[in-house]
Coordinates of C-alpha atoms and ligand atoms in Angstrom, one line a residue:
M1466 CA 103.4 80.9 105.3
S1467 CA 106.8 79.9 104.1
S1468 CA 107.0 78.1 100.8
E1469 CA 108.1 75.0 102.3
T1470 CA 105.1 74.4 104.4
A1471 CA 102.5 75.9 101.5
I1472 CA 103.7 73.5 98.8
D1473 CA 103.5 70.4 101.0
D1474 CA 99.9 71.6 102.3
V1475 CA 98.4 71.4 99.0
A1476 CA 97.9 68.1 97.9
T1477 CA 94.4 68.6 98.0
P1478 CA 92.2 71.9 97.0
A1479 CA 90.7 71.8 100.6
A1480 CA 94.3 72.1 101.9
A1481 CA 95.4 74.8 99.5
G1482 CA 92.6 76.9 101.1
G1483 CA 92.9 80.4 100.4
R1484 CA 95.8 79.8 98.1
V1485 CA 96.3 80.1 94.3
L1486 CA 99.6 78.1 93.3
I1487 CA 101.9 79.7 91.0
F1488 CA 103.3 77.1 88.4
D1489 CA 106.1 79.0 86.7
T1490 CA 106.9 77.5 83.4
T1491 CA 109.5 80.5 82.1
L1492 CA 112.2 77.9 82.0
R1493 CA 109.9 75.5 79.8
D1494 CA 107.3 76.9 77.9
G1495 CA 108.8 80.5 77.9
E1496 CA 112.3 79.1 77.0
Q1497 CA 110.9 77.0 74.1
A1498 CA 110.0 80.2 72.2
P1499 CA 112.1 81.6 69.7
G1500 CA 114.6 84.2 71.0
F1501 CA 114.3 83.3 74.8
S1502 CA 116.5 80.1 74.6
M1503 CA 118.9 80.2 77.6
S1504 CA 122.2 78.4 78.6
R1505 CA 122.6 76.1 81.6
A1506 CA 124.0 78.7 83.6
Q1507 CA 121.3 81.3 82.9
K1508 CA 118.5 78.9 83.6
L1509 CA 120.2 78.3 87.1
R1510 CA 120.5 81.8 87.6
M1511 CA 116.9 82.4 86.6
A1512 CA 115.6 79.6 88.6
C1513 CA 117.3 81.0 91.8
A1514 CA 115.6 84.3 91.1
L1515 CA 112.1 82.4 90.6
A1516 CA 112.6 80.5 94.1
D1517 CA 113.5 83.9 95.6
L1518 CA 110.1 85.5 94.1
G1519 CA 108.1 82.7 95.8
V1520 CA 106.9 80.4 92.9
D1521 CA 105.3 77.4 94.1
I1522 CA 106.1 75.0 91.5
L1523 CA 109.1 75.7 89.2
E1524 CA 109.0 73.7 85.8
A1525 CA 112.5 73.5 85.0
G1526 CA 112.4 72.0 81.7
F1527 CA 112.0 69.2 79.3
P1528 CA 114.6 66.5 80.3
H1529 CA 114.1 64.0 77.4
A1530 CA 114.3 66.9 74.8
S1531 CA 118.0 67.0 74.5
P1532 CA 121.0 66.4 76.8
D1533 CA 121.3 69.9 77.5
D1534 CA 117.7 70.4 78.8
F1535 CA 118.3 67.2 81.0
A1536 CA 121.6 68.7 82.5
S1537 CA 119.7 72.0 83.2
V1538 CA 116.8 70.3 85.0
K1539 CA 119.1 68.0 87.0
A1540 CA 121.3 71.0 88.1
I1541 CA 118.2 73.2 89.0
A1542 CA 116.8 70.2 90.8
E1543 CA 120.2 69.4 92.7
T1544 CA 120.5 73.2 93.9
V1545 CA 117.4 75.1 93.9
R1546 CA 115.6 75.1 97.2
G1547 CA 112.0 76.3 98.0
P1548 CA 109.8 75.8 95.1
R1549 CA 108.7 72.1 94.0
I1550 CA 110.8 71.5 91.3
C1551 CA 109.2 69.9 87.9
A1552 CA 110.1 68.3 84.6
L1553 CA 107.9 67.7 81.4
A1554 CA 107.3 64.6 80.0
R1555 CA 105.1 63.1 77.1
C1556 CA 103.2 60.3 78.1
Q1557 CA 106.0 58.1 76.8
P1558 CA 108.1 55.6 78.9
G1559 CA 111.3 57.2 78.0
D1560 CA 110.2 60.7 78.6
I1561 CA 109.1 59.8 82.1
D1562 CA 112.2 57.8 83.0
S1563 CA 114.3 60.9 81.8
A1564 CA 112.1 63.1 83.8
G1565 CA 112.4 61.0 87.0
R1566 CA 116.4 60.6 86.6
A1567 CA 116.6 64.4 86.2
L1568 CA 114.5 65.1 89.4
A1569 CA 116.0 62.4 91.5
N1570 CA 118.0 64.8 93.8
A1571 CA 115.0 67.5 94.3
P1572 CA 113.7 67.2 97.8
R1573 CA 110.4 67.9 96.4
A1574 CA 109.7 66.9 92.8
R1575 CA 106.7 66.8 90.4
I1576 CA 106.4 65.0 87.0
H1577 CA 104.1 66.8 84.6
T1578 CA 103.1 64.3 82.0
F1579 CA 100.9 65.3 79.1
L1580 CA 99.2 63.9 76.3
A1581 CA 96.7 65.7 73.6
T1582 CA 93.0 64.9 73.7
S1583 CA 91.4 67.3 71.4
P1584 CA 89.6 65.4 68.0
L1585 CA 92.2 67.1 65.8
H1586 CA 95.3 65.9 67.8
R1587 CA 93.8 62.3 68.2
Q1588 CA 93.1 62.1 64.6
Y1589 CA 96.1 63.8 62.9
K1590 CA 98.9 64.0 65.3
L1591 CA 98.4 60.7 67.3
Q1592 CA 96.0 58.9 65.3
M1593 CA 94.4 57.2 68.5
S1594 CA 91.4 56.2 69.6
K1595 CA 89.7 57.7 72.6
Q1596 CA 90.3 54.5 74.3
Q1597 CA 93.9 54.6 73.4
V1598 CA 94.1 58.0 74.6
V1599 CA 92.8 57.4 77.9
D1600 CA 94.8 54.2 78.5
T1601 CA 98.1 55.9 77.4
A1602 CA 97.3 58.6 79.8
V1603 CA 96.8 56.4 82.7
A1604 CA 99.8 54.3 81.9
G1605 CA 102.0 57.6 81.7
V1606 CA 100.5 58.6 85.4
R1607 CA 101.0 55.3 86.7
R1608 CA 104.8 55.0 85.5
A1609 CA 105.5 58.7 86.7
L1610 CA 104.4 57.8 90.1
T1611 CA 106.7 55.0 90.2
L1612 CA 109.4 57.6 90.2
C1613 CA 107.9 60.8 92.0
E1614 CA 105.0 60.9 94.4
D1615 CA 103.5 64.2 92.7
V1616 CA 102.2 63.8 89.3
E1617 CA 100.2 66.2 87.3
F1618 CA 98.4 65.2 84.2
S1619 CA 98.1 67.8 81.2
A1620 CA 95.3 67.2 78.6
E1621 CA 97.1 69.3 75.6
D1622 CA 94.4 71.2 73.6
A1623 CA 91.9 70.7 76.3
I1624 CA 89.9 73.6 75.5
R1625 CA 89.0 72.1 71.9
T1626 CA 88.3 68.8 73.6
E1627 CA 84.9 67.5 74.0
P1628 CA 84.2 68.3 77.6
E1629 CA 82.6 64.6 78.2
F1630 CA 85.7 63.1 77.1
L1631 CA 88.2 65.5 79.2
S1632 CA 86.2 64.6 82.2
E1633 CA 86.6 60.9 81.3
V1634 CA 90.2 61.7 80.8
F1635 CA 90.8 63.5 84.1
S1636 CA 88.7 60.8 85.8
A1637 CA 90.8 58.3 85.0
V1638 CA 94.2 59.7 85.5
I1639 CA 92.8 61.1 88.9
D1640 CA 91.7 57.4 89.9
A1641 CA 95.6 56.4 88.7
G1642 CA 97.0 58.8 91.2
A1643 CA 97.3 62.2 89.5
R1644 CA 97.1 65.2 92.0
T1645 CA 96.9 68.0 89.6
V1646 CA 95.0 68.1 86.4
N1647 CA 95.9 70.7 84.0
V1648 CA 93.5 72.4 81.1
P1649 CA 95.9 74.0 78.7
D1650 CA 94.5 76.3 76.3
T1651 CA 97.5 75.2 74.0
V1652 CA 96.5 77.4 70.9
G1653 CA 95.3 80.6 72.9
Y1654 CA 91.6 80.0 71.6
T1655 CA 89.2 80.3 74.3
T1656 CA 87.4 83.4 76.4
P1657 CA 86.8 84.3 79.9
A1658 CA 83.4 82.9 80.0
E1659 CA 83.9 79.7 78.0
I1660 CA 87.0 78.8 80.0
A1661 CA 84.8 79.5 83.4
E1662 CA 82.0 77.2 82.2
L1663 CA 84.4 74.3 81.5
F1664 CA 86.0 74.6 84.8
A1665 CA 82.7 74.7 86.7
Y1666 CA 81.4 71.7 84.4
L1667 CA 84.8 69.8 85.2
R1668 CA 84.6 70.2 88.8
A1669 CA 81.1 69.1 89.0
D1670 CA 81.6 66.4 86.7
V1671 CA 85.0 64.5 87.0
K1672 CA 85.4 62.0 89.5
G1673 CA 87.5 62.3 92.4
A1674 CA 87.3 66.1 91.5
E1675 CA 87.5 66.8 95.3
R1676 CA 91.0 65.2 95.8
V1677 CA 92.7 67.1 93.0
V1678 CA 94.0 70.4 92.3
F1679 CA 92.4 72.1 89.2
S1680 CA 94.9 73.9 87.1
S1681 CA 94.9 76.6 83.9
H1682 CA 97.7 76.9 81.4
C1683 CA 96.6 79.8 78.9
H1684 CA 98.4 81.1 75.9
D1685 CA 97.8 84.5 74.5
D1686 CA 97.4 84.0 70.6
L1687 CA 94.2 86.5 71.2
G1688 CA 95.8 88.3 74.0
M1689 CA 93.3 86.8 76.7
A1690 CA 95.9 84.6 78.6
V1691 CA 95.7 86.4 81.9
A1692 CA 91.9 87.1 81.6
N1693 CA 91.2 83.7 80.7
S1694 CA 93.4 82.3 83.7
L1695 CA 91.5 84.7 85.8
A1696 CA 88.2 83.4 84.9
A1697 CA 89.4 79.8 85.7
V1698 CA 90.5 81.1 89.0
A1699 CA 87.2 82.6 89.8
A1700 CA 85.7 79.1 88.4
G1701 CA 87.8 77.1 90.9
A1702 CA 91.2 76.6 89.4
R1703 CA 93.8 76.7 92.3
Q1704 CA 97.0 76.5 90.4
V1705 CA 97.7 79.1 87.2
E1706 CA 100.5 78.2 85.1
C1707 CA 102.6 81.3 83.7
T1708 CA 105.7 82.9 82.7
I1709 CA 107.7 86.1 83.6
A1710 CA 106.7 88.9 81.0
G1711 CA 104.4 86.1 79.6
I1712 CA 107.0 84.8 77.2
G1713 CA 106.1 81.5 75.9
E1714 CA 105.2 79.6 72.7
R1715 CA 104.1 81.9 69.9
A1716 CA 102.4 85.0 71.5
G1717 CA 103.1 83.6 74.8
N1718 CA 101.7 82.4 78.2
A1719 CA 99.9 84.1 80.9
A1720 CA 101.9 86.7 82.5
L1721 CA 103.0 86.0 86.2
E1722 CA 103.2 89.5 87.3
E1723 CA 99.8 90.5 85.9
L1724 CA 98.1 87.3 87.3
V1725 CA 99.8 87.9 90.8
M1726 CA 98.8 91.6 90.9
A1727 CA 95.3 91.4 89.6
L1728 CA 94.4 88.9 92.3
R1729 CA 96.1 91.2 94.8
V1730 CA 94.4 94.4 93.6
R1731 CA 91.2 92.9 93.1
A1732 CA 91.3 90.4 95.9
E1733 CA 87.5 91.1 96.6
R1734 CA 86.7 89.7 93.1
F1735 CA 88.4 86.5 94.0
G1736 CA 87.3 85.7 97.3
G1737 CA 90.6 87.0 98.9
L1738 CA 92.5 84.3 97.4
E1739 CA 96.2 84.6 97.8
T1740 CA 99.6 83.8 96.1
G1741 CA 102.9 83.2 98.0
I1742 CA 104.6 85.6 95.5
R1743 CA 107.0 88.3 96.8
T1744 CA 105.9 90.9 94.8
Q1745 CA 108.5 93.5 95.5
R1746 CA 110.8 91.1 93.6
L1747 CA 108.6 91.3 90.4
H1748 CA 110.6 94.2 89.0
A1749 CA 114.0 92.6 89.3
T1750 CA 113.1 89.2 88.3
A1751 CA 111.6 90.7 84.9
R1752 CA 114.7 92.8 84.7
L1753 CA 116.8 89.7 85.0
L1754 CA 115.0 87.7 82.6
A1755 CA 115.3 90.6 80.0
Q1756 CA 119.0 90.7 80.5
I1757 CA 119.6 87.1 80.2
T1758 CA 117.7 86.7 76.9
G1759 CA 118.4 90.0 75.6
Q1760 CA 114.7 90.7 74.9
P1761 CA 113.9 94.0 76.3
I1762 CA 110.4 94.5 78.5
A1763 CA 108.3 97.0 76.5
R1764 CA 108.0 100.3 78.0
N1765 CA 104.1 99.9 78.4
K1766 CA 104.3 96.4 79.6
A1767 CA 101.9 96.1 82.8
I1768 CA 103.3 96.1 86.1
I1769 CA 107.1 95.8 85.0
G1770 CA 107.2 98.1 82.0
E1771 CA 109.3 101.2 82.5
N1772 CA 106.0 103.6 81.9
A1773 CA 103.9 101.1 84.1
F1774 CA 104.3 103.7 86.8
A1775 CA 105.2 106.9 84.9
H1776 CA 102.8 109.6 85.3
E1777 CA 103.6 112.2 82.4
S1778 CA 100.8 114.2 81.6
G1779 CA 100.0 117.6 83.5
I1780 CA 96.5 116.4 84.3
H1781 CA 97.7 113.1 85.8
Q1782 CA 100.4 114.8 87.8
H1783 CA 98.1 117.2 89.2
G1784 CA 95.7 114.6 90.4
M1785 CA 98.5 112.5 91.8
L1786 CA 99.8 115.3 93.8
K1787 CA 96.2 115.7 95.4
H1788 CA 95.7 112.2 96.0
R1789 CA 97.9 109.1 94.7
G1790 CA 94.7 107.1 94.2
T1791 CA 93.2 109.4 91.4
Y1792 CA 95.5 107.7 88.9
E1793 CA 97.2 104.7 90.7
I1794 CA 95.8 101.4 91.6
M1795 CA 98.7 99.8 93.2
R1796 CA 102.0 101.2 94.6
A1797 CA 105.2 101.2 92.6
E1798 CA 107.2 99.8 95.7
D1799 CA 105.0 96.7 95.9
V1800 CA 106.0 95.4 92.7
G1801 CA 109.8 96.4 93.4
V1802 CA 110.0 99.9 91.2
A1803 CA 111.8 102.2 93.7
R1804 CA 109.8 105.7 93.7
T1805 CA 112.6 108.1 94.1
Q1806 CA 115.2 108.6 91.2
L1807 CA 117.8 109.1 93.8
V1808 CA 120.9 109.6 92.0
L1809 CA 124.3 108.0 92.9
G1810 CA 127.6 109.5 91.8
K1811 CA 131.6 109.2 92.3
H1812 CA 131.3 110.2 95.9
S1813 CA 128.6 107.8 96.9
G1814 CA 129.8 105.2 99.4
R1815 CA 129.3 101.3 99.7
H1816 CA 126.5 101.7 102.1
A1817 CA 124.6 103.9 99.8
L1818 CA 125.3 101.4 97.0
R1819 CA 124.0 98.7 99.1
E1820 CA 120.9 100.4 100.1
R1821 CA 120.0 101.4 96.4
L1822 CA 120.8 97.9 95.3
E1823 CA 118.4 96.5 98.2
S1824 CA 115.8 98.9 97.0
L1825 CA 116.0 97.7 93.6
G1826 CA 115.5 93.9 94.9
H1827 CA 119.2 92.8 94.4
A1828 CA 120.3 91.7 97.9
L1829 CA 124.0 90.7 97.1
D1830 CA 126.4 89.0 99.6
D1831 CA 129.5 90.8 100.6
A1832 CA 131.9 89.2 98.1
A1833 CA 129.3 90.2 95.3
L1834 CA 128.7 93.9 96.9
D1835 CA 132.6 94.4 96.9
A1836 CA 132.7 93.4 93.1
A1837 CA 129.6 95.6 92.5
F1838 CA 131.2 98.6 94.3
V1839 CA 134.5 98.2 92.5
R1840 CA 132.6 98.1 89.1
F1841 CA 130.2 101.1 90.5
K1842 CA 133.2 103.4 91.1
Q1843 CA 134.7 102.8 87.5
L1844 CA 131.4 103.7 86.1
A1845 CA 130.9 107.0 88.0
D1846 CA 134.5 108.0 87.2
R1847 CA 133.3 108.1 83.4
K1848 CA 129.7 109.5 84.0
R1849 CA 128.6 112.3 86.2
E1850 CA 125.6 110.5 87.7
V1851 CA 124.8 106.9 88.0
F1852 CA 121.1 106.4 87.8
D1853 CA 119.0 103.1 88.9
A1854 CA 119.3 101.5 85.5
D1855 CA 123.0 101.8 85.9
I1856 CA 123.0 99.9 89.0
E1857 CA 120.8 97.2 87.7
A1858 CA 123.3 96.7 85.0
I1859 CA 125.9 96.3 87.4
A1860 CA 123.9 93.9 89.8
L1861 CA 122.8 92.1 86.7
G1862 CA 126.1 92.0 85.1
R1863 CA 127.5 88.8 87.3
D1864 CA 127.0 86.2 84.5
P1865 CA 129.3 83.4 85.5
E1866 CA 129.3 82.7 81.9
A1867 CA 130.6 86.0 80.7
T1868 CA 134.1 85.7 81.7
G1869 CA 137.0 84.7 79.3
P1870 CA 138.8 83.1 78.0
W1871 CA 139.2 86.2 76.0
R1872 CA 139.6 90.0 77.2
L1873 CA 139.5 93.1 75.3
T1874 CA 142.8 95.0 75.9
H1875 CA 142.7 97.4 73.1
L1876 CA 140.0 98.9 70.9
H1877 CA 140.2 101.8 68.2
A1878 CA 137.3 102.5 65.6
T1879 CA 136.8 105.7 63.3
S1880 CA 134.0 106.4 61.3
H1881 CA 134.6 108.2 57.7
V1882 CA 131.6 110.3 55.7
G1883 CA 131.6 108.7 52.4
A1884 CA 133.9 105.7 53.1
Q1885 CA 134.1 102.7 55.0
A1886 CA 134.6 102.6 58.8
S1887 CA 137.7 100.9 60.5
A1888 CA 138.8 99.2 63.7
S1889 CA 141.4 97.6 65.3
V1890 CA 141.2 95.4 68.1
K1891 CA 143.7 93.6 70.5
L1892 CA 142.6 90.6 72.7
A1893 CA 144.1 88.5 75.2
H1894 CA 143.4 84.7 75.9
E1895 CA 144.0 83.5 79.6
D1896 CA 146.5 80.6 78.2
G1897 CA 148.8 84.0 77.1
R1898 CA 148.2 84.7 73.6
E1899 CA 147.7 88.0 72.4
I1900 CA 146.1 88.9 69.0
G1901 CA 145.5 92.2 67.0
E1902 CA 143.3 92.4 64.1
A1903 CA 141.5 95.1 62.3
A1904 CA 138.7 95.4 59.8
L1905 CA 136.9 97.7 57.7
G1906 CA 132.7 97.7 57.9
D1907 CA 129.7 99.4 57.2
G1908 CA 130.1 101.8 60.2
P1909 CA 132.2 101.2 63.2
V1910 CA 130.1 98.6 65.0
D1911 CA 130.1 96.5 62.1
A1912 CA 133.8 97.0 61.7
V1913 CA 134.5 96.2 65.4
L1914 CA 132.3 92.8 65.1
R1915 CA 134.2 91.9 62.2
A1916 CA 137.4 92.4 63.8
V1917 CA 136.8 90.7 67.1
S1918 CA 135.4 87.5 64.7
R1919 CA 138.7 87.6 62.9
A1920 CA 141.0 88.0 66.0
V1921 CA 139.2 84.9 67.6
G1922 CA 139.2 82.9 64.6
H1923 CA 135.6 81.6 64.8
D1924 CA 133.3 82.3 62.1
F1925 CA 130.1 83.7 63.3
S1926 CA 127.5 85.9 61.6
V1927 CA 125.5 88.6 63.4
H1928 CA 121.8 87.7 62.8
E1929 CA 120.5 90.5 65.3
F1930 CA 122.2 93.5 66.6
S1931 CA 120.5 96.1 69.1
I1932 CA 121.9 98.9 71.3
R1933 CA 119.8 100.9 73.5
A1934 CA 120.3 103.5 76.4
L1935 CA 120.0 102.2 79.7
S1936 CA 119.5 105.6 81.4
E1937 CA 119.0 109.4 80.9
G1938 CA 121.7 111.9 79.4
G1939 CA 124.0 112.1 76.8
D1940 CA 126.6 110.0 78.7
A1941 CA 123.9 107.0 79.5
Q1942 CA 125.3 103.6 79.5
G1943 CA 124.4 101.6 76.2
Q1944 CA 123.6 98.0 76.4
A1945 CA 124.8 96.2 73.4
A1946 CA 122.9 93.0 72.3
I1947 CA 123.8 90.5 69.6
I1948 CA 122.3 87.2 68.2
A1949 CA 124.8 85.3 66.4
L1950 CA 124.7 82.2 64.3
H1951 CA 127.7 79.7 64.6
E1952 CA 127.5 76.3 62.9
G1953 CA 123.7 76.5 63.0
R1954 CA 123.4 77.7 66.8
E1955 CA 122.2 80.7 68.1
L1956 CA 124.3 82.6 70.4
R1957 CA 123.8 85.6 72.6
G1958 CA 126.0 88.2 73.9
Q1959 CA 125.3 91.5 75.6
A1960 CA 127.4 94.3 77.4
V1961 CA 127.0 97.5 78.7
S1962 CA 129.3 100.5 78.5
T1963 CA 129.1 104.7 78.1
D1964 CA 130.8 103.9 74.8
I1965 CA 128.4 102.2 72.5
V1966 CA 131.3 100.9 70.2
E1967 CA 132.8 99.3 73.3
A1968 CA 129.6 97.8 74.4
A1969 CA 129.4 96.2 70.7
A1970 CA 133.0 94.8 71.0
L1971 CA 132.4 93.3 74.3
A1972 CA 129.0 91.6 73.4
A1973 CA 130.8 90.1 70.4
L1974 CA 133.6 88.9 72.7
E1975 CA 131.0 87.3 74.8
V1976 CA 129.6 85.4 71.7
A1977 CA 133.4 84.6 70.8
N1978 CA 133.8 83.5 74.5
R1979 CA 130.9 81.2 74.4
I1980 CA 132.0 79.6 71.1
E1981 CA 135.6 79.1 72.6
R1982 CA 134.1 77.4 75.6
V1983 CA 132.2 75.0 73.7
H1984 CA 135.2 74.2 71.6
R1985 CA 137.6 73.4 74.4
P1986 CA 137.8 69.9 76.0
T1987 CA 135.5 70.0 79.1
V1988 CA 136.1 68.0 82.1
T1989 CA 132.4 67.7 83.4
A1990 CA 130.4 65.0 81.7
V1991 CA 126.9 66.3 80.5
A1992 CA 124.4 63.7 81.7
A1993 CA 123.0 61.8 79.0
T1994 CA 119.0 61.1 78.6
A1995 CA 119.7 57.5 77.2
Ligands
KIV638 O1 100.5 74.8 75.9 C1 100.3 73.6 76.3 O2 99.6 72.9 75.8 C2 101.3 72.8 76.9 C3 101.4 71.7 77.7 C4 102.7 70.8 77.5 C5 101.0 71.7 79.1 O3 102.5 73.5 77.3
ZN639 ZN1 101.9 75.7 76.9

């Protein structure tokens, strides 16, 4: 089933049939978490990857939160095809109108409006009576329906809401025209048995339940987000809200890849329900997110971690050789991890590179492949063997934002036992300027970061710096990641090189370039929310 037909067929649970809709909120709830913010270009790139992955609904952001959020949602709505594009809005006219404007050019759109319903939120946050909550929710849904045919209503903190009142709110918003009702476990408090009971109760008690899709939205504060979402599905939820790698507020949201693979591997426990996810793209999508956010995926992370399919112990290897099923419940290939560690080198051709990229889930067009091949050859000249992780870094290093105006033309760094390290850099600007600077530092990386910051003339302080090997061997590529602070804003830079000092310099340059682009006059006006 193509995602085009899938999404339009699911206005009712009956039409959804054997499907669980995957509502991805990586770019909204995920991006909201400290350390995971993304630029507009990065969000657009991630949105394209999520569309390729086959998510049904893509929550692109919260347009009323800031002009930049508005512009990101608008850009995604105008460009990304496949999923239904969704925007979040509080049950307030200004929010809803911003969401409607940002989504105006999406072929299929959804406004997701929310209001807290629990006693705690009613009393302390909203200072609203139950009746005021019902009236505000209904007014929000009605207003959203004037701008968009598909409206979802979320009862924030639903899990800590009196079930009878939750049922009353849902009955009212369904009567007003909501197509999806979402049950957020906003604070990650519920348990599988409890949420299953709640879904069973709501599906039986809510008026109009048969006309809508029930959805779960679980946070991971007690580490049960995926288990709770699956329990909700078993009890009738036909949409799950989730994020790649489980990123999200505090401890995060339910991890998309875990939900999807659990539904697939244990299909018999969930009545054979399917998702539209192209699971072979899970690995590449998660790597792209890690590369964009600079937050590495834990080695032992289920499905997408490096160790997820590694069998190191002798007993396991022995069993695996006799029968894969002894220690393996799913195939690495099915989530996009290539089984063979085929090593490419400087004699490998364009065809071999294309094949390798495709097996890693990166289908590049001819121009992108040409560019990747040039970078691959440069790398192969500098190191004996090029591993999958190196190739992925090449494929993922196509960030359009990572270019200019400054280029690194010279770098020299030295360390001295018992004395400060020193570094000198030369940078060329696209307007023709060339600047050289030197600095001392606490180690060569520190010295190089200071020299770059001095040369570009923008003051930024390095808040976090990390370096990690992308593959094996002493000549492995190192990925440097920097989180810098400039005028109260958090900026990220990342770069990969076999020389870790060069990687650090290039990562600092990426930060400097971001600052420079913000400071120079822009010709494209950013759409305003007002
Ligand atoms: O966790 C939550 O309650 C939310 C809502 C806005 C859906 O993210
Ligand atoms: Zn949430």
